[in-house]
Short mmCIF file of C-alpha atoms and ligand atoms in Angstrom, two decimals:
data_model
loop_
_atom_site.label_atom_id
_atom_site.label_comp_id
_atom_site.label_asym_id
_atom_site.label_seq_id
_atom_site.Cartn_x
_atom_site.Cartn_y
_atom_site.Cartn_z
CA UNK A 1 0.00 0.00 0.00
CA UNK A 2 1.07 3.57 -0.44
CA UNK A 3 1.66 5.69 2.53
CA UNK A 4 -1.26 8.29 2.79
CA UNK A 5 -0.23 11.43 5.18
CA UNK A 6 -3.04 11.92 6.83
CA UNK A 7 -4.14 15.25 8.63
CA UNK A 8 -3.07 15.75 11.58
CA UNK A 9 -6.41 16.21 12.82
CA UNK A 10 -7.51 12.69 11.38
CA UNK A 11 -4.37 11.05 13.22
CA UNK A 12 -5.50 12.15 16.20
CA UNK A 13 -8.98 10.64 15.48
CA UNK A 14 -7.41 7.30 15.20
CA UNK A 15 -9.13 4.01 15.39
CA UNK A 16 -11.33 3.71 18.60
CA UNK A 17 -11.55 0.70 20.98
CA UNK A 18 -15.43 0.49 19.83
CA UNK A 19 -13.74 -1.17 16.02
CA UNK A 20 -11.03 -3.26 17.40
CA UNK A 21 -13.41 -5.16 20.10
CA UNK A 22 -16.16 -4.92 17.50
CA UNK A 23 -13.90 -6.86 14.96
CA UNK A 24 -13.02 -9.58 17.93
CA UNK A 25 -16.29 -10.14 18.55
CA UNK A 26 -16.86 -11.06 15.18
CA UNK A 27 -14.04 -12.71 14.64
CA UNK A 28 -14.06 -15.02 17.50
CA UNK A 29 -17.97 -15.24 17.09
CA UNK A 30 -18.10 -13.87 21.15
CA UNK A 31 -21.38 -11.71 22.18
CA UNK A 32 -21.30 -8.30 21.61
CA UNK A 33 -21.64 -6.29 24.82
CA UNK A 34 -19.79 -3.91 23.67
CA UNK A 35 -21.55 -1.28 21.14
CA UNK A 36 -24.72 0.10 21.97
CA UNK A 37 -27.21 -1.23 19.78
CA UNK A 38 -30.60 -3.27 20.06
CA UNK A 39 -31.05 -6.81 18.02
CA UNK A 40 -34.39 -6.09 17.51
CA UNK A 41 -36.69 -3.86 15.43
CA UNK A 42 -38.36 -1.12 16.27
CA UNK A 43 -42.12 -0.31 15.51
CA UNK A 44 -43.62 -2.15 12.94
CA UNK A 45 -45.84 0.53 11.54
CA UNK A 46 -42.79 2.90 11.51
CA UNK A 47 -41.17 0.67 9.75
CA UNK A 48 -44.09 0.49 7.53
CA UNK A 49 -44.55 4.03 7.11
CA UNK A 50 -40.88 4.39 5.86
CA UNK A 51 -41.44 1.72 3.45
CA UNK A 52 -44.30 3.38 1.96
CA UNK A 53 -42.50 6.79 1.87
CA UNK A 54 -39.83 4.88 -0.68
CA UNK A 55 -42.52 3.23 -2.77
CA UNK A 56 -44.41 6.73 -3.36
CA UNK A 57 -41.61 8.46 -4.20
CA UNK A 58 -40.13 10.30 -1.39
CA UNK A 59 -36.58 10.09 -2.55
CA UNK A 60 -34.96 13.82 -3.40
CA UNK A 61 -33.70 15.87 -1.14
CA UNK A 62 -35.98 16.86 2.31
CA UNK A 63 -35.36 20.50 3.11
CA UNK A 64 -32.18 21.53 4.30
CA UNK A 65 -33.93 22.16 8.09
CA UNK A 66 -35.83 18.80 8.04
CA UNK A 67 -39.06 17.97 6.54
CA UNK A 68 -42.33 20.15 8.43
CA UNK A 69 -43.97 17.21 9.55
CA UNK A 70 -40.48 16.11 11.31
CA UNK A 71 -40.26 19.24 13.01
CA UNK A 72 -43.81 19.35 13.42
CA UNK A 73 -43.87 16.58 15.66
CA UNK A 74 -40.02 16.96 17.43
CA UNK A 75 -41.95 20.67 18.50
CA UNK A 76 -45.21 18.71 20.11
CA UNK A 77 -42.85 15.89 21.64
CA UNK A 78 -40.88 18.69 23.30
CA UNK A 79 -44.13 20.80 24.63
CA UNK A 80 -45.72 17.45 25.77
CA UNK A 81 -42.79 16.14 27.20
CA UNK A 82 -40.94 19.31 29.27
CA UNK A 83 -43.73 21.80 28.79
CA UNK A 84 -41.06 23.98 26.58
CA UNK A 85 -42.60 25.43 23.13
CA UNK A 86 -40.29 25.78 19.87
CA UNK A 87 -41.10 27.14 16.38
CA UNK A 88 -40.56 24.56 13.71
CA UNK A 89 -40.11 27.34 11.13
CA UNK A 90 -36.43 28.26 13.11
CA UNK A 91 -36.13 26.30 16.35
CA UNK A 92 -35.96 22.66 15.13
CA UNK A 93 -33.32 21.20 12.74
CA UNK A 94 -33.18 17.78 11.86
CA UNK A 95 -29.72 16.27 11.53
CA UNK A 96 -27.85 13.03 10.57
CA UNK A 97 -28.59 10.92 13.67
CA UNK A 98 -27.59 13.06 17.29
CA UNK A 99 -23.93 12.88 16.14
CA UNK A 100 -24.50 15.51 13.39
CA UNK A 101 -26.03 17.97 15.55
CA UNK A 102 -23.66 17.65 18.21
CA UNK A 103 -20.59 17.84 16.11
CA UNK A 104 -22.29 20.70 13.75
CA UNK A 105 -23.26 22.46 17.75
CA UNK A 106 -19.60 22.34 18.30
CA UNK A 107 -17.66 23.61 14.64
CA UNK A 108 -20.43 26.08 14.87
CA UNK A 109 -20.16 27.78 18.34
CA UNK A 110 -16.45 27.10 19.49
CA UNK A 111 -13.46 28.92 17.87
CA UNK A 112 -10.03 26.96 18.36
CA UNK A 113 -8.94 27.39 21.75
CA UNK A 114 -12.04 27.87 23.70
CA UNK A 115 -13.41 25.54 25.97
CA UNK A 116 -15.77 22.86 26.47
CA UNK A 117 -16.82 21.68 29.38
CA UNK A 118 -17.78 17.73 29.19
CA UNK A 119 -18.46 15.38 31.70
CA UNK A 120 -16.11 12.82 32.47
CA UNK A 121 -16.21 9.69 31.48
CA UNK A 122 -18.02 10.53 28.37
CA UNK A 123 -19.78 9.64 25.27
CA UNK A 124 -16.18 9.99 22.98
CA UNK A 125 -17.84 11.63 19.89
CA UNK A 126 -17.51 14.54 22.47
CA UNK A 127 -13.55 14.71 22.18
CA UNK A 128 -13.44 13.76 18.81
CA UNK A 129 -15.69 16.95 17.49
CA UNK A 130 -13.75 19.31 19.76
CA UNK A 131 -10.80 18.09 18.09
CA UNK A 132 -12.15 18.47 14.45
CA UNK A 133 -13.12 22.43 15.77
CA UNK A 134 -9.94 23.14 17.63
CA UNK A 135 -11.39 23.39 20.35
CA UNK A 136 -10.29 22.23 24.20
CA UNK A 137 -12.22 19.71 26.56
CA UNK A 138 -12.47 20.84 30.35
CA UNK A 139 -13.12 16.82 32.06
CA UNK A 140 -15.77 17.60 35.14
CA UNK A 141 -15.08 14.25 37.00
CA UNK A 142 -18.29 12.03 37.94
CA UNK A 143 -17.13 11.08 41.22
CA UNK A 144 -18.03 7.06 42.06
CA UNK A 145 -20.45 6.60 45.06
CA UNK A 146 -21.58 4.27 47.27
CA UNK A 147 -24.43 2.94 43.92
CA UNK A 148 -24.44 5.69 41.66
CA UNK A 149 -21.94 8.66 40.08
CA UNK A 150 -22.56 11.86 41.74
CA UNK A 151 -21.37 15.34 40.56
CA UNK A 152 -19.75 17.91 42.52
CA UNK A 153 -20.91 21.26 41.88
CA UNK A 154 -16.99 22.40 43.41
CA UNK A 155 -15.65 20.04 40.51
CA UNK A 156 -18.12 22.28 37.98
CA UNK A 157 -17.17 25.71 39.08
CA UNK A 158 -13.09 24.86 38.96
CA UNK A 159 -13.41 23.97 35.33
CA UNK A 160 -14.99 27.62 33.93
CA UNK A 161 -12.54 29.88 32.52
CA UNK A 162 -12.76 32.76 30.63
CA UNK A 163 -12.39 30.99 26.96
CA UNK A 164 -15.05 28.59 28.22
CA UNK A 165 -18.53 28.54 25.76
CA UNK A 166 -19.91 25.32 25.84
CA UNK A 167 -21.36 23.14 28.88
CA UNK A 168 -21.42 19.77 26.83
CA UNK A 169 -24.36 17.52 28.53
CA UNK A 170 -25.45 13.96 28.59
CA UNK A 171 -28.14 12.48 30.29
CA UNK A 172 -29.17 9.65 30.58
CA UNK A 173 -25.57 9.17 30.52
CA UNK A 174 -23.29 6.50 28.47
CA UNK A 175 -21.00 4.84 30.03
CA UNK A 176 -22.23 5.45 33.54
CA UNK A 177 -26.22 5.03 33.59
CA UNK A 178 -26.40 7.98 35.51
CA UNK A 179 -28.95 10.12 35.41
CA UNK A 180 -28.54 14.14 36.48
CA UNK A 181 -30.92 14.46 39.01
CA UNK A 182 -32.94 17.92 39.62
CA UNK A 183 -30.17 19.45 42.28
CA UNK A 184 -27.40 18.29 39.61
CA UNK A 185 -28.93 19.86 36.66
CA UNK A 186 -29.70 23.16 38.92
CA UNK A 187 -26.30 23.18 39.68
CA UNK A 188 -25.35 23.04 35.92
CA UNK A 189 -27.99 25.66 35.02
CA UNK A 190 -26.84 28.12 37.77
CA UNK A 191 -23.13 27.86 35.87
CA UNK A 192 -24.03 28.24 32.96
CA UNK A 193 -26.35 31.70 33.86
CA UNK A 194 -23.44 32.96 35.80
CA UNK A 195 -20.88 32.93 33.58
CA UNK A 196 -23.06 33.19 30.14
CA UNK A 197 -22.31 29.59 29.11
CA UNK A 198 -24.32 27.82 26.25
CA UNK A 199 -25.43 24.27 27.24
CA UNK A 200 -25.46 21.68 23.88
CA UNK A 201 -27.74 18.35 26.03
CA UNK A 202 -27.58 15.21 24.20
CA UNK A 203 -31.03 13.15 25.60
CA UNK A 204 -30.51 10.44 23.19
CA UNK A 205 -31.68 8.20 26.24
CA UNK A 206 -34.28 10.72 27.22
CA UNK A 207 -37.29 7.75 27.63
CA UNK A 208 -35.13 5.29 28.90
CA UNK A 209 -34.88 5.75 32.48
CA UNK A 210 -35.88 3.35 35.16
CA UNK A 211 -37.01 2.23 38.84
CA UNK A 212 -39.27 5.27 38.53
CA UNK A 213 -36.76 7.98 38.00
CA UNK A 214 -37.31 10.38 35.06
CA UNK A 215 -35.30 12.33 32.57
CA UNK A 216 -35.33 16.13 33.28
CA UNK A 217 -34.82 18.24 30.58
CA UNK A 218 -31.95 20.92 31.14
CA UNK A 219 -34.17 22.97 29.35
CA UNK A 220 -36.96 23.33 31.02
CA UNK A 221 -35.31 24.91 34.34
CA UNK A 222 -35.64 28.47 34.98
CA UNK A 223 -32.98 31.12 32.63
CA UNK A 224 -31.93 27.84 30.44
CA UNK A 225 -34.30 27.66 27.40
CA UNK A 226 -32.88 30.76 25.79
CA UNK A 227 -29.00 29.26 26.11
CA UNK A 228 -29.69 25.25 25.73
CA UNK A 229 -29.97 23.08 21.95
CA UNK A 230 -31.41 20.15 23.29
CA UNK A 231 -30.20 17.25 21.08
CA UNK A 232 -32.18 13.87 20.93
CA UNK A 233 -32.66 10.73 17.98
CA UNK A 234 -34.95 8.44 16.68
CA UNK A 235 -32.03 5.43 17.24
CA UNK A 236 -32.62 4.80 21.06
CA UNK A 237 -35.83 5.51 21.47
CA UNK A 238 -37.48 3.21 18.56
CA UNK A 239 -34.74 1.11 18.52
CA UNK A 240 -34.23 2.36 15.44
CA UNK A 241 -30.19 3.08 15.50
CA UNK A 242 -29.46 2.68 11.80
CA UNK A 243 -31.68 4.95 10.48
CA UNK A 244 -29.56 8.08 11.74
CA UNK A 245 -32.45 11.07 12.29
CA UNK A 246 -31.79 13.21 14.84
CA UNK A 247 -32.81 17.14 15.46
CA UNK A 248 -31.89 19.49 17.61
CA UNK A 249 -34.08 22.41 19.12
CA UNK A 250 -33.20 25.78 20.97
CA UNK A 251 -33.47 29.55 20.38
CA UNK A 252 -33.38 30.60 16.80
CA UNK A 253 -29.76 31.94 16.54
CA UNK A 254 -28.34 28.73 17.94
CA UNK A 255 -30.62 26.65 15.68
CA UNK A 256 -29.59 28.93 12.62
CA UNK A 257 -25.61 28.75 13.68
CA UNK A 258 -26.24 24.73 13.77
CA UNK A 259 -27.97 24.72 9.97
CA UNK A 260 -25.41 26.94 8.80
CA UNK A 261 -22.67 24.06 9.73
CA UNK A 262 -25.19 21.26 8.89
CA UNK A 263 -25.75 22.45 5.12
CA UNK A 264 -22.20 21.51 4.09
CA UNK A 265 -21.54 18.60 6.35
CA UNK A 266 -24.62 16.55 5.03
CA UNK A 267 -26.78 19.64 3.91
CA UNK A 268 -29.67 16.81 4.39
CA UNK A 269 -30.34 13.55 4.83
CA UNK A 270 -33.05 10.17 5.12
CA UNK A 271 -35.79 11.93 3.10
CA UNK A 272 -38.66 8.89 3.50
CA UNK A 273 -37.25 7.91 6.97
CA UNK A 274 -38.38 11.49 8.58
CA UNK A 275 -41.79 11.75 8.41
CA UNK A 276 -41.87 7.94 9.34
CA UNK A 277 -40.40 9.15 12.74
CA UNK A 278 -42.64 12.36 12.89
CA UNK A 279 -45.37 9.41 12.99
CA UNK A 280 -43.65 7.41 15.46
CA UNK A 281 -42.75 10.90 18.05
CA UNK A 282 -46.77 11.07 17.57
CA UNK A 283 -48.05 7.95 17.88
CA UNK A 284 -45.40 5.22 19.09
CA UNK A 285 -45.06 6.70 23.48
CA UNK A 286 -46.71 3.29 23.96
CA UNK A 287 -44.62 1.01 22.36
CA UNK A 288 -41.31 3.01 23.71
CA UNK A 289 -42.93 2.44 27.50
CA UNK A 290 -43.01 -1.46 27.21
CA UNK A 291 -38.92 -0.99 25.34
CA UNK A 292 -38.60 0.87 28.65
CA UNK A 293 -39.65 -1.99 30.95
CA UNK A 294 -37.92 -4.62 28.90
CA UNK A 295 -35.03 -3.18 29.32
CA UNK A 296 -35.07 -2.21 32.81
CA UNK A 297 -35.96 -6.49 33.60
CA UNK A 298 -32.37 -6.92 30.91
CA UNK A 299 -30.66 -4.12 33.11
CA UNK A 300 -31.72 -6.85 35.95
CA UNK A 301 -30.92 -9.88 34.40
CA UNK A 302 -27.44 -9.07 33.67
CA UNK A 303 -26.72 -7.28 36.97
CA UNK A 304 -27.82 -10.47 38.85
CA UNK A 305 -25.21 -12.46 36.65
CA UNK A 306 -22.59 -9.96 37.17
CA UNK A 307 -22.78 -10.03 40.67
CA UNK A 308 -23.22 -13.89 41.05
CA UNK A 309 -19.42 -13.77 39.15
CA UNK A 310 -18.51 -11.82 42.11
CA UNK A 311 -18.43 -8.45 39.81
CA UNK A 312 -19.36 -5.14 41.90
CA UNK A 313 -22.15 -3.49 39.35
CA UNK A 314 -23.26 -0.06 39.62
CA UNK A 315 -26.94 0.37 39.41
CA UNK A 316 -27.61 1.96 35.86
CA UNK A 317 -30.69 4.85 36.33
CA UNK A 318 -31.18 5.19 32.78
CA UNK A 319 -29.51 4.47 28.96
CA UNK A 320 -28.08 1.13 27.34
CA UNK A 321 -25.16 0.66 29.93
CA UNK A 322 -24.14 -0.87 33.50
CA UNK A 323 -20.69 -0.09 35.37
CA UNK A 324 -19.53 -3.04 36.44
CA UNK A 325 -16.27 -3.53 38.67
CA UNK A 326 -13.68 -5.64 37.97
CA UNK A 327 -10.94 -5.42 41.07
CA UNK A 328 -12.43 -8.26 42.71
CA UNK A 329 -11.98 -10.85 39.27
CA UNK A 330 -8.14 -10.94 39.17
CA UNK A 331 -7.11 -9.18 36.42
CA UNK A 332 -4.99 -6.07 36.67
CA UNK A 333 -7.42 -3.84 35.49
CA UNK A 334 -10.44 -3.40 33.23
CA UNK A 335 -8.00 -3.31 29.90
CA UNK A 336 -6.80 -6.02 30.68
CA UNK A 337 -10.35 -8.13 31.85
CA UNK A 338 -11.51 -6.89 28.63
CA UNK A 339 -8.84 -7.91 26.21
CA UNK A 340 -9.08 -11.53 27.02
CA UNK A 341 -12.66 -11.68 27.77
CA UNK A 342 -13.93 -12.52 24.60
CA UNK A 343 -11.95 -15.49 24.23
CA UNK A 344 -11.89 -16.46 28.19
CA UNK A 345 -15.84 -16.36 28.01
CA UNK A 346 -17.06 -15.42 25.17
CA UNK A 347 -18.02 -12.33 25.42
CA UNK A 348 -17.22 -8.60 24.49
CA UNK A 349 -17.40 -5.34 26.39
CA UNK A 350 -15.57 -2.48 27.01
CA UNK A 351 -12.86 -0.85 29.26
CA UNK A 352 -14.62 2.41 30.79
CA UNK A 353 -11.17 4.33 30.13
CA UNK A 354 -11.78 4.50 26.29
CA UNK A 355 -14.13 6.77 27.29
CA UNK A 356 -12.20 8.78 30.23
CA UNK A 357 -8.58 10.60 30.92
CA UNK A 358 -8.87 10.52 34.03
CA UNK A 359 -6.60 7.27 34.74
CA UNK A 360 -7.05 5.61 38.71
CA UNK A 361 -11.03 6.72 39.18
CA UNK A 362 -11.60 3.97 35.95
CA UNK A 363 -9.05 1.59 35.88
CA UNK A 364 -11.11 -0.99 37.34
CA UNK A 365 -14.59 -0.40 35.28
CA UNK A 366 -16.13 -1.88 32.67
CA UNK A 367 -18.87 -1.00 30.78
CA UNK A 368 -21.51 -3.79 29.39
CA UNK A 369 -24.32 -3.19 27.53
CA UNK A 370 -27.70 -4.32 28.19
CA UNK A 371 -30.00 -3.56 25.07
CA UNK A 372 -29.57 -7.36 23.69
CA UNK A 373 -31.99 -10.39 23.59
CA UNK A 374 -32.89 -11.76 27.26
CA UNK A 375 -30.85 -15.30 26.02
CA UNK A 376 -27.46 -13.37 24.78
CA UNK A 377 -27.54 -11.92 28.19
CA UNK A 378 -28.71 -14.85 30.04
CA UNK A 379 -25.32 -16.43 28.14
CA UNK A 380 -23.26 -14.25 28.47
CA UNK A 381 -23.72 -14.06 32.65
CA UNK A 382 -23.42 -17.61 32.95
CA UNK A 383 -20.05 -17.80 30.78
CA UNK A 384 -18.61 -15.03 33.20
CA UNK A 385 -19.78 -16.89 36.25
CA UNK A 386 -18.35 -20.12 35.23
CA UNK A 387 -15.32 -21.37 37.07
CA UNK A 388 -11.98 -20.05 35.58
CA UNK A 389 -10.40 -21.45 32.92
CA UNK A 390 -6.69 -21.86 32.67
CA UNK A 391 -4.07 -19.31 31.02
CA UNK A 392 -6.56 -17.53 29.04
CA UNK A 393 -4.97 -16.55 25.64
CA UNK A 394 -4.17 -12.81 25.50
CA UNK A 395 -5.48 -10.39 22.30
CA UNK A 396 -3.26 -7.81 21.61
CA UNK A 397 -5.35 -4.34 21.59
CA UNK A 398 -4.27 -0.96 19.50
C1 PLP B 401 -25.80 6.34 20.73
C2 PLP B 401 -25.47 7.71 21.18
C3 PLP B 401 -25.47 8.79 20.29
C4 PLP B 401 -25.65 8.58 18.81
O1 PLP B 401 -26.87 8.99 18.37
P1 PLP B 401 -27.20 8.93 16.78
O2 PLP B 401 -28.56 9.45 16.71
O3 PLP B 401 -27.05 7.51 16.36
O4 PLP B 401 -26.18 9.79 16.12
C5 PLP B 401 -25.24 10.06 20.77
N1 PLP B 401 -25.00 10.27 22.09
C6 PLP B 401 -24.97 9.25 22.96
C7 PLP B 401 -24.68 9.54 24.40
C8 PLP B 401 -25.18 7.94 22.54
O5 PLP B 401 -25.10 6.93 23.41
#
């Protein structure tokens, strides 16, 4: 092969733990616990309605802002949902899955050298698009407690400096299952009205939260719906991951500054997928409630088979993820439990620092994911509870 120089900004992009694991699993034929999709469908008559949108012929180019009846419906969801009211003329964009709008909220509000501030660990498209904008990451630590990740307003205020512009938020969260509670998200909110901060909230998870607890929009407290784009996706909440529609809403001149981005990163995208998801934001709450308590009994299912293996597992409030930890199994740390997991037991997840900086708060954690068929997870718990097996062969990572 010829030696391509790259960009420095694509070296730094790399290849991400997420392909390499991904690759073993397949190779080795191990279950996937590892990337965060669901193996089955979502909503039939979405599914039909999309269908029918190819047959009759919508197959040009939807509007550069997302079809009306897409934004249409994202505007009710929102009002029904958090009580907050956006025009679909200029407060709604639909984007290329909740990755577009995030990465298009970043290259359009940060110069190079100012400041984000993410949560840490974090969802690593977060990095990746400050990278790509020249922009810097400030890593708020969620601090480990006794069943859940807390957040320490002290940690919050210590990151803000004056080329700060972005509070970058995500809850539900991936990797932790945590989900901000009210005090949490007041404490963000106050920040970000003290020191004139815009908040960019991915809610990807927004209806999957569980044991009772519910998503709060950042939004919808008081001062923060004229400085918040609220960014959310059709892929977790109709199981619907490969169809890649997202949207974004929020005042009109952060809407506008995330079009202007959007029009020459994908300018537009899944014409006779959108208004198939306007139909499903309408009409589908049922069918995402029983998703909900499915996966909340699979949250359980794998916990309990965790924790038979002797694993420590941090209750997950909300998302597609658990924390488990692995100190107790043996192996040096989570790297290490996860590199020869697949072949050990069969099974595939992921070391919690691919998604983290922070070094000794992680080293130990792994994150599985839960959003699979009740018998993959059933299998997969009993492999990792089974008595150990000799010199496990080691795979060599990155
Ligand atoms: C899965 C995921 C996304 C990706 O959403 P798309 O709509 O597929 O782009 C974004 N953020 C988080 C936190 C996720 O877990």
């Amino acid at each position: 092969m010829i030696p391509v120089r790259t960009a420095r900004r694509a070296a730094a992009l790399g290849t991400t733990v997420f392909t390499e694991l991904t690759e073993l699993a397949q190779r080795t034929g191990a279950i996937n616990l590892g990337q965060g999709f669901p193996d089955t469908d979502g909503p039939r008559a979405v599914i039909d309605r999309a269908r029918e949108a190819l047959v009759t012929g919508a197959n040009q180019y939807p509007p550069l802002a997302g079809t009306p009846a897409l934004r249409s419906a994202v505007a009710r969801q929102r009002l029904r949902r958090y009580g907050l009211s956006y025009d679909p003329a200029d407060e709604v964009v639909v984007t290329t899955g909740a990755t577009e709008a995030v990465t298009a909220a970043v290259l359009a509000l940060c110069d190079p050298g100012d400041e984000i501030i993410v949560f840490d660990p974090c969802y690593d498209a977060y990095q990746a698009s400050a990278d790509l904008a020249g922009a810097v990451c400030r890593r708020v630590p969620l601090r480990r407690g006794v069943d859940r990740f807390g957040l320490d307003p002290a940690d919050l205020e210590r990151a803000v400096s004056p080329r700060t512009r972005l509070v970058l938020l995500n809850t539900p969260h991936n990797p932790t299952g945590k989900v901000f509670t009210r005090d949490e998200l007041e404490a963000v909110a106050g920040l970000c009205r003290r020191h004139d901060l815009v908040a960019v909230t991915d809610e990807v998870y927004e209806y999957l939260t569980y044991d009772g607890t519910r998503h709060l929009s950042l939004a919808s407290l008081p001062g923060m719906r004229e400085r918040t784009l609220s960014v959310s996706s059709a892929g977790k909440t109709f199981s619907l991951t490969g169809w890649k529609v997202g949207w974004a809403c929020g005042p009109a001149a952060l809407v506008a500054a995330v079009r202007s981005v959007k029009q020459y990163l994908t300018f537009a995208g899944g014409a006779p997928l959108q208004d198939a998801v306007a139909h499903a934001l309408d009409r589908e709450e049922a069918w995402v409630e029983r998703l909900c308590g499915q996966l909340q009994d699979k949250r359980d299912l794998l916990t309990t088979g965790l924790r038979r293996a002797g694993i420590e597992v941090i209750r997950a409030e909300g998302g597609y993820f658990l924390q488990a930890d692995v100190s107790g199994t043996g192996a040096a740390d989570a790297a290490d439990f996860c590199r020869t997991l697949p072949l050990r037991r069969n099974v595939v997840a992921i070391p919690t620092s691919a998604f983290s900086t922070a070094g000794e708060s992680c080293r130990h954690l792994v994150r599985f994911a839960f959003c699979k068929e009740r018998g993959l997870l059933e299998k997969a718990a009993q492999s990792i509870a089974a008595p150990p097996m000799p010199s496990p062969p080691h795979w060599e990572l990155i």
